[in-house]
Coordinates of C-alpha atoms in Angstrom, one line a residue:
M1 CA 41.4 -34.6 -20.2
K2 CA 42.1 -33.3 -16.6
R3 CA 39.5 -35.7 -15.3
S4 CA 41.0 -38.7 -17.0
L5 CA 44.5 -37.7 -15.9
L6 CA 43.3 -37.5 -12.3
I7 CA 41.8 -40.9 -12.5
C8 CA 45.1 -42.3 -13.8
L9 CA 47.1 -40.5 -11.0
F10 CA 44.9 -41.1 -8.1
I11 CA 42.4 -43.8 -7.2
L12 CA 40.7 -43.8 -3.8
L13 CA 39.4 -47.4 -3.3
S14 CA 36.4 -48.1 -1.1
S15 CA 37.0 -49.5 2.4
F16 CA 37.8 -53.2 2.7
I17 CA 37.2 -55.1 5.9
F18 CA 39.3 -58.1 6.6
A19 CA 38.0 -60.8 9.0
Q20 CA 41.3 -61.4 10.8
T21 CA 42.1 -61.8 14.5
F22 CA 44.5 -60.0 16.7
D23 CA 46.8 -62.6 18.3
V24 CA 48.3 -61.9 21.8
I25 CA 52.0 -62.5 21.4
K26 CA 53.3 -60.9 24.7
E27 CA 51.9 -60.0 28.1
Y28 CA 53.5 -57.8 30.8
S29 CA 52.3 -57.8 34.4
F30 CA 51.1 -54.6 36.1
N31 CA 54.0 -55.4 38.5
D32 CA 56.4 -54.6 35.6
I33 CA 54.4 -52.0 33.7
P34 CA 52.0 -50.3 36.2
Y35 CA 48.4 -49.7 35.3
Y36 CA 47.1 -46.1 35.3
E37 CA 45.2 -46.5 38.6
D38 CA 48.3 -47.7 40.3
V39 CA 50.4 -44.6 39.4
I40 CA 47.8 -41.9 39.2
D41 CA 49.2 -40.2 42.4
D42 CA 52.6 -39.9 40.7
I43 CA 51.3 -38.3 37.5
P44 CA 52.0 -34.5 37.2
Y45 CA 48.9 -32.3 37.5
Y46 CA 49.5 -30.7 34.1
V47 CA 49.4 -34.1 32.4
K48 CA 46.1 -35.0 34.0
S49 CA 44.6 -31.9 32.5
I50 CA 45.3 -33.0 28.9
D51 CA 42.1 -33.8 27.1
T52 CA 43.5 -36.4 24.7
L53 CA 45.7 -38.4 27.1
V54 CA 45.1 -38.5 30.9
S55 CA 48.2 -40.5 31.7
N56 CA 51.8 -39.8 30.8
G57 CA 53.0 -42.4 33.2
A58 CA 51.1 -45.6 32.4
G59 CA 51.5 -48.3 29.8
I60 CA 53.9 -48.9 27.0
S61 CA 54.5 -45.4 25.5
R62 CA 56.3 -46.6 22.4
V63 CA 56.8 -49.9 20.7
E64 CA 58.9 -51.1 17.7
I65 CA 60.0 -54.3 16.2
Y66 CA 63.8 -54.4 16.0
K67 CA 65.6 -57.5 14.7
D68 CA 62.6 -59.7 15.4
K69 CA 62.4 -58.4 19.0
I70 CA 59.7 -56.2 20.6
V71 CA 61.3 -53.1 21.9
G72 CA 59.3 -50.8 24.1
I73 CA 59.4 -47.9 26.5
N74 CA 57.9 -48.3 30.0
A75 CA 56.2 -45.0 30.5
S76 CA 56.0 -45.1 34.3
K77 CA 59.8 -45.7 34.7
N78 CA 61.2 -44.1 31.5
T79 CA 63.0 -47.4 30.8
L80 CA 63.7 -49.2 27.5
F81 CA 63.0 -52.9 27.4
E82 CA 62.8 -55.8 25.0
S83 CA 60.6 -58.8 24.8
S84 CA 62.9 -61.6 25.8
N85 CA 63.5 -60.1 29.2
I86 CA 61.6 -57.1 30.5
F87 CA 64.0 -56.7 33.4
N88 CA 66.9 -56.2 31.0
Q89 CA 66.1 -52.5 31.1
L90 CA 68.0 -49.4 30.2
D91 CA 67.3 -46.3 32.4
L92 CA 66.7 -43.3 30.2
T93 CA 66.3 -40.8 33.1
V94 CA 64.4 -38.4 31.0
Y95 CA 61.4 -39.3 28.9
P96 CA 62.7 -40.3 25.4
Y97 CA 61.4 -38.0 22.8
T98 CA 63.2 -39.9 20.0
F99 CA 62.3 -43.5 19.2
L100 CA 63.0 -44.2 15.5
K101 CA 63.4 -47.5 13.7
R102 CA 64.2 -48.1 10.1
N103 CA 65.5 -51.3 8.6
N104 CA 68.1 -52.5 11.1
T105 CA 68.7 -49.1 12.7
L106 CA 67.2 -48.0 16.0
I107 CA 67.7 -44.6 17.6
V108 CA 66.5 -43.9 21.1
G109 CA 67.2 -40.7 23.0
T110 CA 66.4 -37.7 25.1
E111 CA 67.1 -34.1 24.3
K112 CA 70.9 -34.2 24.4
K113 CA 71.9 -37.9 24.2
F114 CA 70.9 -40.6 21.7
L115 CA 71.6 -44.3 21.5
L116 CA 72.2 -45.8 18.0
Y117 CA 71.8 -49.5 17.4
I118 CA 72.9 -50.9 14.0
D119 CA 74.5 -54.3 14.7
S120 CA 73.9 -54.7 18.4
N121 CA 71.2 -57.1 19.7
N122 CA 71.7 -56.0 23.3
L123 CA 69.9 -52.8 24.4
L124 CA 72.5 -52.4 27.1
E125 CA 75.2 -52.1 24.5
P126 CA 74.4 -49.6 21.8
D127 CA 76.8 -49.3 18.8
Y128 CA 77.2 -45.6 19.3
V129 CA 76.2 -42.9 21.8
L130 CA 75.4 -39.6 20.0
S131 CA 75.5 -36.4 22.1
I132 CA 75.0 -32.7 21.5
P133 CA 77.7 -30.7 23.3
G134 CA 76.8 -27.5 25.0
D135 CA 73.4 -25.8 25.2
S136 CA 73.3 -23.7 22.0
I137 CA 72.0 -26.5 19.8
K138 CA 68.6 -28.0 20.4
L139 CA 66.3 -30.3 18.4
A140 CA 62.9 -28.9 17.8
Y141 CA 60.2 -30.7 19.9
S142 CA 58.2 -31.5 16.7
N143 CA 61.3 -32.9 15.1
K144 CA 62.6 -35.2 17.8
D145 CA 62.2 -38.1 15.4
S146 CA 64.1 -36.4 12.6
F147 CA 67.2 -38.5 12.1
Y148 CA 68.6 -40.0 8.9
V149 CA 71.5 -42.5 8.8
V150 CA 73.4 -42.6 5.6
N151 CA 77.0 -43.0 4.4
N152 CA 78.4 -43.7 8.0
R153 CA 76.8 -40.4 9.1
V154 CA 73.8 -39.5 11.2
F155 CA 72.0 -36.3 10.3
A156 CA 69.4 -34.5 12.5
T157 CA 67.5 -31.2 12.3
T158 CA 67.6 -28.5 14.9
E159 CA 64.8 -26.3 16.2
K160 CA 65.7 -23.8 13.6
N161 CA 65.5 -26.4 10.8
E162 CA 69.3 -26.6 10.3
L163 CA 71.2 -29.8 9.8
I164 CA 73.8 -31.2 12.3
Q165 CA 75.5 -34.5 12.0
W166 CA 77.7 -37.1 13.6
K167 CA 80.4 -39.1 11.7
L168 CA 80.5 -42.8 12.7
L169 CA 84.2 -43.6 13.0
G170 CA 83.8 -47.3 14.0
N171 CA 84.4 -49.0 17.3
G172 CA 81.8 -46.8 19.0
K173 CA 83.6 -43.6 18.2
T174 CA 81.8 -40.6 16.8
E175 CA 82.6 -37.0 15.7
F176 CA 80.0 -34.3 16.2
I177 CA 79.7 -31.8 13.3
D178 CA 77.9 -28.5 14.3
I179 CA 75.7 -26.4 12.1
E180 CA 78.3 -24.2 10.5
N181 CA 80.7 -27.0 9.7
T182 CA 77.8 -29.1 8.3
K183 CA 76.9 -26.2 6.0
K184 CA 80.5 -26.1 4.9
E185 CA 80.7 -29.8 4.1
L186 CA 77.4 -29.6 2.2
A187 CA 78.8 -26.7 0.1
D188 CA 82.0 -28.6 -0.5
G189 CA 80.2 -31.4 -2.3
L190 CA 78.4 -33.5 0.4
Q191 CA 75.0 -32.1 -0.6
E192 CA 75.4 -33.3 -4.2
Q193 CA 76.9 -36.7 -3.1
L194 CA 74.0 -37.5 -0.8
G195 CA 71.3 -35.8 -2.8
I196 CA 70.3 -33.4 0.0
H197 CA 67.7 -30.8 -0.8
S198 CA 64.9 -29.0 0.9
N199 CA 61.5 -27.5 0.2
N200 CA 59.2 -25.0 1.9
N201 CA 62.0 -22.7 2.9
N202 CA 64.0 -25.5 4.5
L203 CA 61.2 -26.8 6.6
N204 CA 61.9 -30.3 5.4
Y205 CA 65.1 -32.0 4.2
F206 CA 65.3 -34.8 1.6
F207 CA 68.0 -37.3 0.9
G208 CA 67.2 -38.2 -2.7
E209 CA 63.6 -39.1 -2.5
N210 CA 63.6 -39.9 1.3
F211 CA 62.4 -37.5 3.9
I212 CA 64.3 -36.8 7.1
S213 CA 61.5 -37.5 9.4
S214 CA 59.5 -40.3 10.9
V215 CA 56.7 -39.5 8.4
G216 CA 57.7 -42.5 6.2
F217 CA 60.2 -44.0 3.8
P218 CA 59.8 -43.2 1.1
N219 CA 58.0 -40.0 1.9
I220 CA 54.8 -39.3 0.1
E221 CA 55.3 -35.6 -0.2
N222 CA 57.4 -35.8 -3.4
S223 CA 55.1 -38.2 -5.1
L224 CA 52.0 -36.1 -4.3
N225 CA 53.4 -32.9 -5.8
N226 CA 51.8 -33.9 -9.1
L227 CA 48.4 -33.8 -7.4
K228 CA 48.6 -30.1 -6.4
Y229 CA 46.7 -29.3 -9.6
F230 CA 43.7 -31.1 -8.1
P231 CA 43.5 -29.5 -4.6
E232 CA 40.4 -31.3 -3.4
K233 CA 42.2 -34.7 -3.8
Y234 CA 45.6 -33.5 -2.8
N235 CA 44.4 -31.9 0.4
F236 CA 42.5 -35.0 1.4
I237 CA 45.4 -37.3 1.1
K238 CA 48.1 -34.9 2.2
G239 CA 46.3 -34.5 5.6
L240 CA 44.9 -38.0 5.5
Q241 CA 42.1 -36.7 7.6
G242 CA 43.5 -37.5 11.0
Y243 CA 45.6 -40.4 10.1
Y244 CA 49.0 -41.0 11.7
Y245 CA 52.1 -42.7 10.3
L246 CA 52.4 -46.3 11.3
G247 CA 55.2 -47.7 9.2
T248 CA 56.6 -48.5 5.8
S249 CA 56.7 -52.0 4.4
N250 CA 59.5 -53.6 2.5
K251 CA 57.4 -52.9 -0.7
G252 CA 57.9 -49.1 0.0
L253 CA 54.2 -48.6 1.0
S254 CA 53.6 -46.1 3.7
I255 CA 50.8 -47.1 6.1
Y256 CA 48.8 -44.6 8.2
Y257 CA 46.1 -45.3 10.8
K258 CA 43.3 -43.7 12.8
Y259 CA 40.6 -44.7 15.2
K260 CA 37.2 -44.8 13.5
K261 CA 34.3 -42.9 15.0
V262 CA 30.8 -44.5 15.1
G263 CA 28.4 -41.9 14.0
T264 CA 28.6 -39.1 16.4
I265 CA 30.2 -41.3 19.1
D266 CA 33.9 -40.7 19.8
T267 CA 35.2 -44.2 20.4
T268 CA 38.3 -42.9 22.1
K269 CA 36.2 -41.3 24.9
N270 CA 33.6 -44.1 25.4
P271 CA 35.0 -47.0 27.4
D272 CA 32.3 -49.5 26.4
T273 CA 32.5 -48.8 22.6
P274 CA 34.8 -51.2 20.7
I275 CA 37.5 -49.4 18.8
T276 CA 37.8 -49.9 15.1
I277 CA 41.1 -49.1 13.3
M278 CA 41.2 -47.6 9.8
L279 CA 44.3 -47.9 7.7
A280 CA 45.4 -45.8 4.7
V281 CA 47.9 -47.6 2.5
V282 CA 49.8 -45.1 0.3
D283 CA 51.3 -46.5 -2.9
P284 CA 53.9 -43.8 -3.9
W285 CA 54.5 -45.1 -7.4
T286 CA 50.9 -45.1 -8.6
R287 CA 49.6 -42.4 -6.2
N288 CA 46.8 -44.9 -5.2
V289 CA 45.4 -44.8 -1.6
N290 CA 43.7 -47.9 -0.3
I291 CA 41.5 -47.5 2.8
V292 CA 41.3 -50.6 5.0
E293 CA 39.0 -51.2 8.0
L294 CA 40.4 -53.7 10.5
P295 CA 38.2 -56.0 12.6
E296 CA 36.1 -54.2 15.2
G297 CA 37.2 -54.6 18.8
G298 CA 40.5 -56.1 18.0
I299 CA 42.0 -53.8 20.6
N300 CA 40.1 -52.1 23.4
P301 CA 42.5 -49.9 25.4
P302 CA 41.4 -48.4 28.7
R303 CA 39.4 -45.2 28.4
N304 CA 37.0 -43.0 30.4
A305 CA 34.1 -40.9 29.3
E306 CA 35.8 -37.5 30.1
K307 CA 39.4 -37.5 29.0
G308 CA 39.6 -40.5 26.7
F309 CA 42.6 -42.8 27.0
I310 CA 44.0 -43.4 30.5
A311 CA 47.1 -45.2 29.3
F312 CA 49.4 -45.1 26.3
C313 CA 48.2 -47.1 23.3
S314 CA 51.1 -47.8 21.0
Q315 CA 51.3 -49.1 17.5
C316 CA 53.9 -50.1 15.0
M317 CA 54.5 -52.2 11.9
D318 CA 57.3 -54.4 10.8
E319 CA 58.7 -54.4 7.3
D320 CA 56.6 -57.4 6.2
G321 CA 53.5 -55.5 7.0
N322 CA 52.5 -57.2 10.3
L323 CA 50.8 -54.8 12.7
Y324 CA 51.4 -54.6 16.4
F325 CA 49.2 -52.9 19.0
T326 CA 49.4 -52.5 22.8
D327 CA 46.3 -53.3 24.8
V328 CA 45.2 -54.0 28.4
N329 CA 43.5 -56.9 30.0
K330 CA 42.5 -55.5 33.4
E331 CA 41.0 -58.7 34.6
K332 CA 44.3 -60.6 34.1
G333 CA 46.3 -57.6 35.3
V334 CA 48.5 -57.4 32.2
Y335 CA 49.5 -55.2 29.3
Q336 CA 49.3 -57.1 26.0
I337 CA 51.0 -56.7 22.7
K338 CA 48.8 -58.0 19.9
K339 CA 49.7 -58.9 16.4
L340 CA 47.7 -58.7 13.2
S341 CA 49.5 -60.7 10.5
N342 CA 50.1 -59.2 7.0
E343 CA 47.3 -61.1 5.3
W344 CA 45.4 -57.9 5.0
L345 CA 48.3 -56.4 2.9
N346 CA 48.7 -59.4 0.7
N347 CA 45.2 -58.9 -0.8
Y348 CA 46.6 -56.2 -3.0
N349 CA 48.3 -56.6 -6.4
F350 CA 51.4 -54.8 -5.1
S351 CA 52.3 -57.8 -2.9
N352 CA 54.0 -59.4 -5.9
R353 CA 56.1 -56.4 -6.9
K354 CA 59.8 -56.8 -7.0
I355 CA 61.2 -53.9 -4.9
G356 CA 64.9 -53.0 -4.5
I357 CA 66.7 -50.5 -2.2
V358 CA 69.6 -48.5 -3.5
N359 CA 72.8 -49.3 -1.5
S360 CA 75.1 -46.4 -2.7
N361 CA 74.9 -42.7 -3.3
H362 CA 74.8 -40.6 -6.5
I363 CA 74.2 -43.6 -8.8
E364 CA 73.1 -42.7 -12.4
L365 CA 69.9 -43.9 -13.8
K366 CA 70.5 -44.6 -17.5
Q367 CA 68.1 -44.4 -20.4
E368 CA 69.4 -47.7 -21.7
P369 CA 71.3 -50.6 -20.0
D370 CA 74.6 -49.1 -21.0
L371 CA 77.2 -47.0 -19.1
F372 CA 77.5 -44.6 -22.0
S373 CA 73.7 -44.1 -22.3
E374 CA 72.1 -40.8 -21.3
T375 CA 71.6 -40.2 -17.6
V376 CA 67.8 -39.9 -16.8
A377 CA 68.1 -39.2 -13.0
L378 CA 70.2 -40.0 -10.0
N379 CA 69.7 -42.6 -7.3
F380 CA 70.7 -42.3 -3.6
E381 CA 71.2 -44.7 -0.7
H382 CA 68.0 -46.1 0.9
E383 CA 65.7 -45.1 -2.0
Y384 CA 63.1 -47.6 -3.0
L385 CA 62.9 -48.7 -6.7
W386 CA 60.2 -50.7 -8.4
I387 CA 62.0 -53.2 -10.5
L388 CA 60.1 -53.6 -13.8
E389 CA 62.5 -56.1 -15.6
S390 CA 66.1 -57.4 -15.1
N391 CA 68.9 -59.1 -16.9
K392 CA 72.2 -60.4 -15.4
K393 CA 73.8 -56.9 -15.1
W394 CA 71.0 -54.3 -15.3
S395 CA 67.5 -53.7 -14.0
K396 CA 64.8 -51.4 -15.5
V397 CA 63.3 -49.5 -12.6
Q398 CA 60.8 -46.8 -11.7
K399 CA 61.6 -44.3 -9.0
V400 CA 59.0 -42.8 -6.7
S401 CA 59.3 -39.6 -8.6
G402 CA 58.1 -41.4 -11.7
A403 CA 61.4 -41.5 -13.5
V404 CA 62.1 -44.8 -15.4
G405 CA 65.5 -46.0 -16.5
W406 CA 68.2 -48.6 -16.0
I407 CA 70.5 -49.2 -13.0
E408 CA 73.3 -51.7 -12.5
N409 CA 72.2 -54.6 -10.3
K410 CA 75.2 -54.2 -8.0
F411 CA 73.7 -51.0 -6.7
I412 CA 70.4 -52.6 -5.6
N413 CA 69.6 -54.7 -2.5
L414 CA 66.5 -56.8 -3.3
N415 CA 63.7 -56.9 -0.7

């Protein structure tokens, strides 16, 4: 019985290899983004000693797709740039720990100051500037990406895993709410309204089924709780064996990646060995995980035999499932951004799913398509719903948690 249940809950598919090509869509000269060898004298000694990354001052340290633009961070100059004009740069002064994009929201910032883009298409004109007054509140280093934008508020977690927030008042104005006042607002009803809860002694915060982190939307942690009765499978996928979060598609699928080793050869530390990228596609509704092997040698970032990478190698995914990787062509003297179209993702049956995103908070999921029907669960803003069937007013949906019921169509934005 347990074995059959496990098969129903979790299916690990064998690797698939897709014969697609990585297309170069943008190139940046070493004059704009210096190559490692051109800035090595400026790199701090403590960075040079790091085994996994020789250079903290070369390449494109982060890249994202924001409103159909490539947005990146020039590691050597700590500047933010976008694809249409690399010289339209925003000086960040301090290396930006936070670089978080979700839907049409982009947050970029250092330790005390954060730029929030919601409607703006101009990196020089953020919609809001978020700042933390004083020195008593700090964001934990490991949680620099832990922001969540909901209900005209921006939440973040501190180094002590406590929530702080900013209210977005319009016209670029904000109001900072410290730890104690955030706790008070939560106790006065905000927690119930936004579906805020935590697990593991407040180590992680959830807004409904979404996790306040860059781990993914929706977060797979909730959907994997059912697998804890099968520790060998749960531990495998929970750790994803060295995989790192890449992005979440508009189908609600969380994508993770890692560099594949060839036998006993570490491809990240052997300059002449082509790199192969492995993907893990996590389906939070079925608990299935699909392992994908991308074409060998599609990217070949600069490495040496001792320390590995000698420049940043950045990756991201847009919501349609197109993948983007930074690379280098030393002969041409350019950094490249390469794109792998979403054909690889369209090979799966979930490509045809109808997915919606909840647009309001504390919305009841009904047992039947009737306002007076029993409430099965609650829905919160930004949650993904698998739409099973619809009529003019109602849709039957499945939540990531597994709950099935009916919700009024006016509370769903279709993807």
